[in-house]
Each structure stands twice: as structure tokens, then as C-alpha cells.
Coordinates of C-alpha atoms and ligand atoms in Angstrom, one line a residue:
M713 CA 0.1 0.1 0.1
S714 CA 1.3 3.5 -0.8
S715 CA 2.5 5.6 2.2
Q716 CA 1.0 8.3 0.3
L717 CA -2.5 9.3 1.3
I718 CA -3.1 11.8 -1.6
S719 CA -1.0 12.8 -4.3
L720 CA -1.6 16.1 -6.5
K721 CA 0.8 16.5 -9.5
N722 CA 1.1 19.3 -11.8
L723 CA -2.3 21.6 -10.9
S724 CA -2.9 24.7 -12.6
V725 CA -5.9 27.0 -12.0
S726 CA -6.5 30.4 -13.7
F727 CA -9.1 33.0 -12.9
G728 CA -9.4 34.8 -16.1
G729 CA -6.1 36.6 -16.1
V730 CA -4.8 35.6 -12.9
R731 CA -2.9 32.3 -12.7
A732 CA -3.6 31.3 -9.2
L733 CA -1.8 27.9 -9.4
T734 CA 0.9 26.8 -12.1
D735 CA 2.2 23.3 -12.0
V736 CA 1.8 22.8 -8.4
S737 CA 2.2 19.1 -6.9
I738 CA 1.7 18.1 -3.3
S739 CA 1.7 14.7 -1.5
V740 CA 0.5 14.0 2.1
E741 CA 1.2 10.7 3.6
R742 CA -1.0 8.8 5.6
N743 CA -1.0 9.9 9.4
S744 CA 1.1 13.0 8.7
V745 CA 0.6 16.5 8.8
V746 CA 1.7 18.6 5.9
G747 CA 1.7 22.7 6.2
L748 CA 0.8 24.6 3.5
I749 CA 2.4 28.1 3.7
G750 CA 2.9 31.4 1.7
P751 CA 2.1 35.0 1.3
N752 CA -1.3 36.5 1.0
G753 CA -2.7 35.4 -2.5
A754 CA -0.1 32.9 -2.9
G755 CA -3.0 30.0 -4.1
K756 CA -3.4 28.3 -0.8
T757 CA -7.0 28.2 -0.6
T758 CA -7.3 27.7 -4.4
L759 CA -5.1 24.5 -3.6
F760 CA -7.9 23.5 -1.2
N761 CA -10.5 24.5 -3.4
C762 CA -9.0 22.1 -6.2
I763 CA -9.1 19.2 -3.8
S764 CA -12.7 20.1 -2.8
G765 CA -14.0 20.2 -6.5
L766 CA -14.9 24.0 -6.0
V767 CA -12.7 25.1 -8.8
K768 CA -11.3 23.0 -11.7
S769 CA -7.4 22.3 -12.4
T770 CA -6.9 22.6 -16.2
T771 CA -4.0 20.1 -15.8
G772 CA -2.6 17.6 -13.6
T773 CA -3.6 14.3 -11.8
F774 CA -5.2 13.2 -8.7
E775 CA -4.1 10.0 -6.7
F776 CA -6.0 8.9 -3.5
E777 CA -4.9 6.0 -1.6
G778 CA -2.5 4.8 -4.5
I779 CA -5.5 5.1 -6.9
A780 CA -5.9 7.9 -9.7
R781 CA -8.8 9.3 -10.1
P782 CA -10.6 12.4 -11.8
F783 CA -10.9 15.3 -9.5
P784 CA -13.6 14.8 -7.1
K785 CA -16.9 16.7 -7.3
P786 CA -18.0 18.5 -4.1
H787 CA -20.6 15.8 -3.1
E788 CA -18.0 12.8 -3.5
L789 CA -15.5 14.2 -0.8
A790 CA -17.2 12.9 2.1
N791 CA -17.5 9.5 0.6
L792 CA -13.7 9.6 -0.2
G793 CA -13.0 10.4 3.1
I794 CA -12.2 14.1 2.7
T795 CA -13.3 16.7 4.9
R796 CA -12.4 20.5 5.2
T797 CA -12.8 23.6 7.3
L798 CA -13.1 27.0 5.6
Q799 CA -11.1 30.1 5.9
G800 CA -13.5 31.7 8.6
V801 CA -15.9 29.9 10.4
G802 CA -18.8 29.0 8.0
L803 CA -21.2 27.6 10.6
F804 CA -25.1 27.5 9.8
N805 CA -26.7 30.1 11.9
E806 CA -30.2 29.0 12.1
L807 CA -29.0 25.6 13.6
S808 CA -27.4 25.0 17.1
V809 CA -24.0 23.8 17.7
I810 CA -24.9 19.9 18.0
Q811 CA -27.2 20.3 14.8
N812 CA -24.0 22.0 12.8
V813 CA -22.0 19.3 13.6
M814 CA -24.5 16.5 13.1
V815 CA -25.0 18.1 9.5
G816 CA -21.1 17.2 9.2
A817 CA -21.7 13.7 10.0
D818 CA -22.5 11.6 7.0
K819 CA -24.4 12.5 3.6
H820 CA -27.7 10.4 4.4
Y821 CA -28.3 12.5 7.4
R822 CA -27.2 15.7 5.6
A823 CA -29.9 14.9 2.6
N824 CA -32.6 14.1 5.3
F825 CA -31.7 17.1 7.2
F826 CA -32.4 19.6 5.0
R827 CA -35.4 18.1 3.5
E828 CA -37.3 17.5 6.9
L829 CA -35.2 18.7 9.6
F830 CA -35.9 16.2 12.2
G831 CA -37.4 13.5 9.8
L832 CA -34.8 10.8 10.8
S833 CA -35.7 7.9 13.1
G834 CA -34.8 8.0 16.8
R835 CA -32.2 5.6 16.4
V836 CA -30.4 6.9 13.7
E837 CA -30.6 10.5 15.3
A838 CA -29.1 9.2 18.8
E839 CA -26.4 7.7 17.1
L840 CA -25.3 10.6 14.9
R841 CA -25.8 12.8 18.2
E842 CA -23.6 10.6 20.2
R843 CA -20.9 10.9 17.2
A844 CA -21.5 14.7 17.2
E845 CA -21.0 14.9 21.0
E846 CA -18.0 12.9 20.8
A847 CA -16.5 15.2 18.2
L848 CA -17.5 18.5 20.2
A849 CA -15.6 16.8 23.4
W850 CA -12.6 16.2 21.2
T851 CA -12.4 19.8 20.4
G852 CA -13.2 21.3 24.0
A853 CA -16.5 22.6 23.0
S854 CA -19.1 20.2 24.6
A855 CA -20.5 22.9 26.7
L856 CA -21.7 24.5 24.1
I857 CA -24.2 21.8 22.3
N858 CA -27.3 23.9 22.8
S859 CA -25.8 27.3 21.6
K860 CA -26.5 29.3 18.5
P861 CA -23.5 30.2 16.3
S862 CA -24.2 33.8 17.0
E863 CA -24.0 33.2 20.6
L864 CA -20.2 31.7 20.4
S865 CA -16.9 33.6 20.8
Y866 CA -14.6 33.3 17.6
P867 CA -12.3 30.7 19.0
D868 CA -15.4 28.4 20.1
S869 CA -17.0 28.9 16.7
K870 CA -13.3 27.4 15.5
R871 CA -13.8 24.6 17.8
V872 CA -17.1 23.9 16.6
S873 CA -16.4 24.0 12.6
L874 CA -13.3 21.8 13.5
A875 CA -15.7 19.2 15.2
R876 CA -18.0 19.3 12.1
A877 CA -14.9 18.5 10.1
L878 CA -14.2 15.6 12.4
V879 CA -17.3 14.0 12.9
A880 CA -17.5 12.4 9.3
T881 CA -14.1 10.6 10.5
P882 CA -12.2 11.5 7.5
K883 CA -9.0 10.1 6.2
L884 CA -7.9 13.5 5.0
L885 CA -8.5 16.8 6.9
L886 CA -8.1 20.0 5.2
L887 CA -7.6 22.9 7.4
D888 CA -7.5 26.4 6.2
E889 CA -6.1 29.0 8.6
P890 CA -7.4 27.1 11.8
A891 CA -5.3 29.4 14.0
A892 CA -6.6 32.6 12.4
G893 CA -7.6 35.2 15.2
L894 CA -7.0 32.7 18.2
G895 CA -4.7 33.7 21.2
Q896 CA -1.8 31.7 22.4
D897 CA -3.5 29.6 24.5
D898 CA -6.2 28.5 22.0
I899 CA -3.1 28.2 19.3
D900 CA -1.7 25.8 21.7
A901 CA -4.9 23.8 22.4
L902 CA -5.3 23.5 18.8
A903 CA -1.6 22.3 18.2
A904 CA -2.3 19.5 20.8
L905 CA -5.4 18.1 19.2
I906 CA -4.0 18.4 15.6
K907 CA -1.0 15.9 17.2
E908 CA -4.2 13.7 18.5
I909 CA -5.7 14.0 15.2
K910 CA -2.9 12.8 13.1
R911 CA -2.9 9.3 14.8
R912 CA -6.4 8.8 13.3
C913 CA -6.0 10.8 10.0
A914 CA -3.7 13.0 7.8
V915 CA -3.6 16.7 8.0
L916 CA -3.1 19.4 5.3
I917 CA -3.3 22.6 6.9
V918 CA -3.0 26.1 5.5
E919 CA -1.5 28.7 8.3
H920 CA 0.2 31.9 8.8
H921 CA 1.2 31.5 12.0
V922 CA 4.7 29.6 11.4
D923 CA 5.6 28.5 14.9
F924 CA 2.6 26.5 15.0
V925 CA 3.3 25.3 11.4
R926 CA 6.7 24.4 12.6
E927 CA 5.0 22.5 15.6
I928 CA 2.9 20.4 14.0
S929 CA 4.1 19.8 10.7
D930 CA 6.0 16.8 9.3
S931 CA 6.7 18.6 5.8
V932 CA 6.0 22.3 4.9
T933 CA 5.5 23.1 1.1
V934 CA 5.7 26.9 0.3
L935 CA 3.6 28.5 -2.5
N936 CA 4.3 31.9 -3.8
F937 CA 2.6 33.8 -6.7
G938 CA 1.0 30.2 -7.4
K939 CA 4.2 28.3 -7.6
S940 CA 5.4 25.7 -5.2
I941 CA 8.7 27.2 -4.4
A942 CA 10.1 24.7 -1.7
T943 CA 8.9 21.3 0.0
G944 CA 10.8 19.6 3.0
T945 CA 10.8 19.9 6.8
Y946 CA 10.1 23.2 8.4
D947 CA 14.1 23.8 9.2
E948 CA 15.0 22.8 5.3
I949 CA 12.3 25.5 3.7
K950 CA 13.3 28.2 6.3
Q951 CA 16.8 28.1 4.9
N952 CA 15.7 28.2 1.2
P953 CA 16.9 31.1 -0.3
A954 CA 13.5 31.5 -2.6
V955 CA 11.7 31.1 0.5
V956 CA 13.4 33.8 2.5
E957 CA 13.0 36.0 -0.6
A958 CA 9.2 35.3 -0.7
Y959 CA 8.5 36.3 2.9
L960 CA 11.1 39.1 2.7
G961 CA 9.6 40.4 -0.4
N962 CA 6.3 40.6 1.5
S963 CA 7.0 41.6 4.9
D964 CA 5.9 45.0 4.4
K965 CA 2.5 43.9 3.3
N966 CA 1.7 41.3 6.0
D967 CA 3.7 41.5 9.2
Q968 CA 2.9 37.7 9.8
N969 CA 4.8 36.9 6.7
S970 CA 8.1 38.1 8.1
D971 CA 7.8 35.7 11.1
L972 CA 9.6 32.8 9.0
I973 CA 12.8 34.7 8.8
A974 CA 13.0 36.1 12.6
Ligands
LIG965 N1 -12.9 32.9 -7.4 C1 -11.8 33.6 -7.7 N2 -12.0 34.6 -8.8 C2 -10.8 35.1 -9.2 N3 -9.5 35.1 -8.6 C3 -9.6 34.4 -7.3 C4 -10.5 33.7 -6.9 N4 -9.8 32.9 -5.8 C5 -8.7 33.2 -5.8 N5 -8.6 34.2 -6.5 C6 -7.3 34.7 -6.8 O1 -6.2 33.6 -7.0 C7 -5.2 33.8 -6.2 C8 -5.0 32.9 -5.0 O2 -5.6 33.2 -4.0 P1 -6.2 32.2 -2.9 O3 -7.2 32.6 -1.9 O4 -5.9 31.0 -3.3 O5 -4.5 32.5 -1.9 P2 -4.5 32.4 -0.6 O6 -2.8 31.8 -0.6 O7 -5.3 31.5 0.1 O8 -4.3 33.7 0.4 P3 -4.6 34.2 1.9 O9 -3.5 33.7 2.5 O10 -4.9 35.6 1.6 O11 -5.6 33.3 2.1 C9 -5.1 35.6 -5.6 O12 -4.8 36.4 -6.6 C10 -6.7 35.7 -5.7 O13 -6.9 36.9 -5.6
LIG966 MG1 -6.6 31.8 1.7

């Protein structure tokens, strides 16, 4: 069995005249954490959107669990075993916390949920509720199950959106800036949680907080202007002149970008 869970080769994406990705390749081994970093606008979220079927790559190949297949459509992701959190929060405001997490649980439940909100059999609902409670416990959000998203602090909303991605027991978890806007204590708790999560699945994570990336990542890929300019351990990429140049060249635009070379 290939040790690569997912392997993407030679992706290219354009939005009109903007080349968001050019010939980018990346792979994630099973039970590993890969950090994807780069200055603002480098193409990190676009890469996630390619994996999730939200934008189309005009070139390249997609391999999952050693099998080449077409790029997945959004509705195929959960079945493949891929879930993601969005940059920001992205919870459904009209649903409670527990309902938001249950919606992430499986496609049967999701289909039913929107058709007849509580039309599930008691047994199915009880089972999903139990899984959702377990996911919320994992992310430290057990006390919030009956709250509405509008009542949550920002760090708590991030906990709930992570629980929603975990409840489907993914093989690959895509996290887009999970530490953005969090204080140091919450970032430390998230780092500990991701180390736990890695025992169950692989994680591809976009993040600007480089200390956090260094702590959790087995490997790091750096994008700049849509191109992959380095891949390796954090300590390796940090020395790479192209990486230093990318971050120095952008340090006036984004203070976080200069952290890498500090
Ligand atoms: N739907 C879209 N339509 C047009 N241009 C887009 C679209 N999505 C992204 N882009 C452009 O593609 C480039 C890459 O954007 P992307 O959001 O992937 O960057 P990013 O690395 O995630 O940046 P950030 O760190 O700010 O989140 C940018 O120039 C962006 O303006
Ligand atoms: Mg982004």
C-alpha cells in the first residue's frame, strides 16, 4: 500500500488573467501533517478548492489511496474520506451547535436534514448525536452543544467548525487557517489536538502562524505567486533562499509573513 494518502501532480488554475496555481504538486502521507504556507494570495486556498472540487484544475492528476481518479466533485468528498474547514468559520446560523456538527456527519443525514429537519428515525438521530457529542468533546466544545453560532466567541466557533469536519471520521482533513484570530492559549490547544488527530487521519493545513506550523508539521510546502517554491521539513524550507526572498519581499504587506525569517 502506498504511504501517500493523497498525491496531486502538476495542478494549474487560472481565474481570467490571474494564474492562481502553476504546475503545483503536493502529497500527504498517511497519519502525517503537511503545512501549506505562503504569502497572501499565493494560491493556498485555491489548492484546497481544487481538492474539494470547488475550482477546476486545467491540468494534472489526482491520486487518493494509491488510486488515480478524476478530481472529486464536492458531493463525492465525504465518501472518499476528505473533509475541510473553511477560511473563517462558516457555520449555519439557524442551527444549534450540535445540529451544525451532526450535519457534517454523513451524507444520508445531510440529505434528510435539509428535507425534513428532524425526519430521522430516533435510532439514527441518537447515533449521530452521540458522534457529534464525541467530536465536540474532542475540540473542547462540549459545553456549547445547545448554543447558536451567533452566541459563540470566535475561538469557540472555530472549535465547532473543526468538530463538524471531524465528525465524518475523515482520512484527510483540510484545515484553512484554523489558528487565525486565536490567542496563544487556543493556538497551543489546537496544536495538541492536531497531534492527536494525526493518529487517526492525515492533515493538510494552511496557516500563517509559522511557529504553529513548525510545531505540528512533518513536512511543509511553500507557495508563492501560485508556484511551489520549496518542500521539506520546516527547518529545511526556512533556509531556502527562494523562501526567504518570498517572505522578505512581502514583509511590508503582511507582518505575519516576516515571522518565518525572524
Ligand atoms: N474565485 C476567484 N476568482 C478570481 N480570482 C480568485 C478567486 N479565488 C482566488 N483568486 C485569486 O487567486 C489568487 C490566489 O488566491 P488564494 O485565495 O488561493 O490565496 P491564499 O494563498 O489562500 O491567500 P490568503 O493567505 O490571503 O488566504 C489571488 O490572486 C486571488 O485574488
Ligand atoms: Mg486563503
